[in-house]
Amino acid sequence: METIETLAQKYTHIRGWGIDADPKNDPTYPIKNRTDAEQRGYSWQRPTQQPIDTEVLRSIERPNVSAVFGTSVPPTGLSGQIRRFAFRFSESEYGHWLPLLLADRVNVVEGLIDDVRQGIVPNIFAEKGMLADWKYNRKNLLQHVLIGAVVTTTILTIMSRTKGPGRA
Amino acid sequence: MLAMNYRGPRRVRIDSKPYPEIKHPEDAIVRVTRSCICGSDLHLYNGNVPDTRVGSTFGHEFIGIVEEVGPEVHKLKIGDQVLVPFNIACGKCSFCQQGLYGNCHESNTEATAVGGIFGYSHTAGGFDGGQAEFVRVPYANFGPTVIPPGMDPDDAVLLTDVVPTGYQAAEMGGIQPGDTVVVFGAGPVGIMAARCSWLFGAGRVIVIDQVDYRLEFVRNYAPCEAYNFNEMDDPVVFVKKITDWMGADVCIDAVGAEAAGSPLQTITGRKLLLQAGSATALHWAINSVKKGGIVSVVGVYGPTDNLVPIGNVVNKGLTIRANQASVKRLLPRLIDHIQNGILAPKALITHRVPLEDVADAYNIFANKLDNCIKPVLIPPSARS
């Protein structure tokens, strides 16, 4: 590790280099335990690499796949295609984050289709935890149900009128 | 095994999922005995965190019993009762060597800002979380900590995130004896930040939130002054007024992306997702702190841009310090504090819910029903 003295040797051509350096003036202290390790770059002894036996999307801001990674839900389908596109951009780009958010929304529809394919009818009432609403927030729940019923009835009424005789 | 299954914004359910595998020689499999729902899980639940994939299992606050270990695990053995920090950290990279365990560079391949976090989207590494019966725990030689004999499991589970995050919020505030500290948010982390501010020598601790039962809770637990921002014309002016028109020495943002209180922020951040969630609490913190003050941010924000008043940060000469808590670094001190009776985190737990009722638990916590402060999920095998 370079000390302040050896560093100083490097910069003797710059008059006054480091004369006001105060190692205690570190606003990150005590969150960061200063070791100067970061100045040595990507040089640590890396942990064993987890076998890469599934598709892993990697940030283009790093040179490799991290030694361990999660494999909970590999990219699939249309959402997977959008996610692959997003990972062409760095984390500082909207081109990275906005497609990921779009992919999340597409993924929700894919999830519903998958459920139906597997013979699962999603129980939206249970998935939204509405039993808790029934117990602790009943007035609000009933208001929502009522508003939903009125909106649905109105839409159905309008639709049935537009399909009525004489409008072909 | 049973595990929480994310199906889309505000839709989760319990499903049967495959038992986790050892995928790396330093992995362990932990049988979960307690897992919490964290305030930051709500950002995932509401669909605000990019790359939250349908089928994921959330949960970064959990404790359990070691069920299986990989061939290179030598610091844990089967049967050990462990608390598992929410950060997945290798302990070897240059960031871990500096104690920045929330910033490990060997646990998240999909983003460089944050290290791996259990059950916190693919942006945080794509790991399944602990709202399940079993969970894969990478770097088992480094992260998991054996729960000290005699420690209440409810205290232990809160050491995985809430207590260290609240403590680090106060620590990052650089609180000096006698300082006035304002904490925005009276959720579990805000409550703990207020309590810990006293440990750093605060002279006055003020908490601002909009939910009366949470304000009442923090007033008793911290103990501190607590105010409802809905009863103020302007929270920033209110803070100035009660600090002799100077502003607070330290402001802590313990809210993050779900902040209420500003229609513009709600529309652009929470509804349209054009920025990293609503930055209302951050605005208030920056604008309420005194010139030369410190703003400490532990509220979680998404990764896109923020409409942050950066001009005021410059003009006021502020220091902003922010990070995910480095749980492993803080554990020894916090365990001491609990064992010495200085901190009693389990008092935050108001709801104990069977894992099978995870959807109801999310709804209760997200919508602040039934005076909920902190819910804990109990898997079937941990119920006697």
Tab-separated table of C-alpha atoms in Angstrom, chain A residues 26-38 40-42 44-51 53 56-59 61-75 83 87 91-92 94 96-98 100-101 104-105 107-108 110-112 114-115 120 122-124 126-133 136-137, chain B residues 6-13 23-27 45-56 72 88 90 92-95 97-100 105-113 122-123 125-128 136 138-139 168 171-172 273-275 303-305 319 321 323 326 329 351 359-361 363-364 367 369-370:
chain	number	residue	atom	x	y	z
A	26	ASP	CA	-13.113	12.349	6.038
A	27	PRO	CA	-16.826	13.045	6.002
A	28	THR	CA	-17.583	9.357	5.497
A	29	TYR	CA	-16.031	8.421	8.824
A	30	PRO	CA	-17.082	6.245	10.737
A	31	ILE	CA	-19.218	4.594	8.070
A	32	LYS	CA	-16.186	3.783	6.006
A	33	ASN	CA	-13.224	2.131	7.655
A	34	ARG	CA	-10.518	3.718	5.535
A	35	THR	CA	-8.035	1.118	4.339
A	36	ASP	CA	-7.113	2.627	0.965
A	37	ALA	CA	-8.097	-0.772	-0.442
A	38	GLU	CA	-10.240	0.978	-3.037
A	40	ARG	CA	-5.717	-0.717	-5.341
A	41	GLY	CA	-8.541	-1.274	-7.817
A	42	TYR	CA	-10.179	-4.591	-8.606
A	44	TRP	CA	-8.880	-8.493	-4.013
A	45	GLN	CA	-8.687	-12.260	-3.857
A	46	ARG	CA	-12.070	-13.098	-5.305
A	47	PRO	CA	-14.306	-15.704	-3.661
A	48	THR	CA	-14.986	-18.907	-5.586
A	49	GLN	CA	-17.192	-18.214	-8.604
A	50	GLN	CA	-20.701	-19.669	-8.385
A	51	PRO	CA	-21.247	-21.819	-11.500
A	53	ASP	CA	-25.597	-22.361	-15.175
A	56	VAL	CA	-27.649	-13.916	-15.569
A	57	LEU	CA	-28.023	-10.344	-16.711
A	58	ARG	CA	-24.904	-8.351	-15.824
A	59	SER	CA	-24.458	-4.630	-15.334
A	61	GLU	CA	-20.481	-1.242	-15.238
A	62	ARG	CA	-18.643	-4.315	-13.980
A	63	PRO	CA	-16.134	-6.599	-15.708
A	64	ASN	CA	-17.562	-9.931	-14.633
A	65	VAL	CA	-20.361	-11.760	-12.918
A	66	SER	CA	-20.235	-11.356	-9.134
A	67	ALA	CA	-18.886	-14.408	-7.296
A	68	VAL	CA	-22.385	-15.241	-6.058
A	69	PHE	CA	-25.677	-14.230	-7.594
A	70	GLY	CA	-29.338	-14.967	-7.183
A	71	THR	CA	-31.149	-17.265	-9.534
A	72	SER	CA	-34.677	-16.776	-8.314
A	73	VAL	CA	-36.413	-15.852	-11.583
A	74	PRO	CA	-34.320	-16.021	-14.782
A	75	PRO	CA	-35.558	-13.790	-17.641
A	83	ARG	CA	-34.804	-6.915	-19.686
A	87	PHE	CA	-28.903	-4.408	-19.817
A	91	GLU	CA	-27.158	2.117	-14.618
A	92	SER	CA	-26.919	5.856	-15.204
A	94	TYR	CA	-33.021	5.921	-18.398
A	96	HIS	CA	-31.709	0.895	-18.430
A	97	TRP	CA	-34.342	1.616	-15.811
A	98	LEU	CA	-37.438	2.504	-17.823
A	100	LEU	CA	-36.982	-2.656	-16.657
A	101	LEU	CA	-40.088	-1.003	-15.241
A	104	ASP	CA	-42.118	-5.631	-14.791
A	105	ARG	CA	-45.573	-4.618	-16.017
A	107	ASN	CA	-44.274	-9.727	-16.526
A	108	VAL	CA	-47.454	-9.272	-14.466
A	110	GLU	CA	-47.255	-13.122	-18.234
A	111	GLY	CA	-47.755	-14.251	-14.644
A	112	LEU	CA	-51.529	-14.272	-15.088
A	114	ASP	CA	-48.843	-18.731	-16.627
A	115	ASP	CA	-51.316	-19.181	-13.792
A	120	ILE	CA	-54.606	-21.765	-11.344
A	122	PRO	CA	-55.690	-16.217	-9.341
A	123	ASN	CA	-57.689	-15.313	-6.265
A	124	ILE	CA	-57.281	-11.546	-6.526
A	126	ALA	CA	-56.865	-13.142	-1.342
A	127	GLU	CA	-53.726	-11.922	-3.162
A	128	LYS	CA	-54.569	-8.343	-2.309
A	129	GLY	CA	-55.071	-9.320	1.333
A	130	MET	CA	-58.617	-8.048	1.289
A	131	LEU	CA	-59.603	-10.252	4.189
A	132	ALA	CA	-57.629	-7.755	6.278
A	133	ASP	CA	-59.632	-4.936	4.709
A	136	TYR	CA	-59.950	-3.649	9.780
A	137	ASN	CA	-61.007	-1.354	6.933
B	6	TYR	CA	-45.005	-11.850	-5.751
B	7	ARG	CA	-47.591	-11.686	-8.542
B	8	GLY	CA	-47.596	-7.970	-9.351
B	9	PRO	CA	-48.141	-4.624	-7.639
B	10	ARG	CA	-50.079	-5.133	-4.388
B	11	ARG	CA	-50.652	-8.818	-5.157
B	12	VAL	CA	-48.822	-11.534	-3.259
B	13	ARG	CA	-49.717	-15.046	-2.196
B	23	LYS	CA	-25.276	-23.273	-5.365
B	24	HIS	CA	-21.916	-22.113	-4.040
B	25	PRO	CA	-19.504	-23.860	-1.646
B	26	GLU	CA	-19.990	-21.134	0.966
B	27	ASP	CA	-23.808	-21.353	0.909
B	45	TYR	CA	-44.947	-4.530	-3.121
B	46	ASN	CA	-46.123	-1.312	-4.792
B	47	GLY	CA	-44.101	-2.031	-7.940
B	48	ASN	CA	-41.675	0.880	-7.539
B	49	VAL	CA	-38.382	-1.034	-7.743
B	50	PRO	CA	-37.287	-1.937	-11.294
B	51	ASP	CA	-36.643	-5.596	-12.101
B	52	THR	CA	-38.952	-7.004	-9.464
B	53	ARG	CA	-39.944	-10.181	-11.248
B	54	VAL	CA	-43.207	-12.065	-10.848
B	55	GLY	CA	-42.461	-15.241	-8.911
B	56	SER	CA	-39.945	-13.615	-6.534
B	72	GLU	CA	-16.511	-24.592	2.367
B	88	ILE	CA	-25.235	-10.291	1.369
B	90	CYS	CA	-18.428	-11.545	0.871
B	92	LYS	CA	-13.259	-9.961	0.990
B	93	CYS	CA	-13.781	-7.260	-1.635
B	94	SER	CA	-12.349	-3.806	-1.098
B	95	PHE	CA	-15.704	-2.399	0.002
B	97	GLN	CA	-12.704	-4.565	3.805
B	98	GLN	CA	-13.706	-0.985	4.523
B	99	GLY	CA	-16.752	-2.092	6.507
B	100	LEU	CA	-19.128	-1.108	3.717
B	105	HIS	CA	-19.012	-5.995	-4.952
B	106	GLU	CA	-19.239	-9.794	-5.061
B	107	SER	CA	-22.916	-10.336	-4.339
B	108	ASN	CA	-24.856	-8.453	-6.977
B	109	THR	CA	-24.109	-8.829	-10.624
B	110	GLU	CA	-26.968	-6.709	-11.916
B	111	ALA	CA	-26.131	-3.355	-10.349
B	112	THR	CA	-23.040	-1.728	-8.903
B	113	ALA	CA	-24.525	0.816	-6.507
B	122	HIS	CA	-32.993	-8.517	-9.291
B	123	THR	CA	-31.638	-4.996	-8.976
B	125	GLY	CA	-29.032	-9.480	-6.930
B	126	GLY	CA	-32.045	-11.669	-7.642
B	127	PHE	CA	-31.896	-13.622	-4.389
B	128	ASP	CA	-34.959	-15.239	-2.886
B	136	ARG	CA	-30.404	-20.025	0.604
B	138	PRO	CA	-24.650	-17.134	0.498
B	139	TYR	CA	-21.302	-16.354	2.179
B	168	GLN	CA	-26.722	3.993	11.490
B	171	GLU	CA	-24.583	7.639	13.496
B	172	MET	CA	-24.456	9.183	10.008
B	273	LEU	CA	-42.581	6.331	-11.613
B	274	LEU	CA	-40.742	9.138	-13.429
B	275	GLN	CA	-38.380	9.532	-10.507
B	303	PRO	CA	-32.557	4.031	-8.986
B	304	THR	CA	-33.937	6.618	-11.431
B	305	ASP	CA	-33.556	10.396	-11.129
B	319	THR	CA	-23.346	17.299	4.311
B	321	ARG	CA	-24.657	10.991	4.325
B	323	ASN	CA	-26.242	4.251	2.865
B	326	SER	CA	-23.700	-2.185	7.283
B	329	ARG	CA	-20.225	-3.842	11.382
B	351	HIS	CA	-48.451	-8.276	14.721
B	359	ALA	CA	-51.112	-11.210	1.726
B	360	ASP	CA	-53.179	-9.960	4.659
B	361	ALA	CA	-50.004	-9.022	6.544
B	363	ASN	CA	-52.125	-5.178	3.339
B	364	ILE	CA	-52.244	-4.465	7.071
B	367	ASN	CA	-52.225	0.512	4.695
B	369	LEU	CA	-54.420	-0.966	9.532
B	370	ASP	CA	-55.035	-2.171	13.078
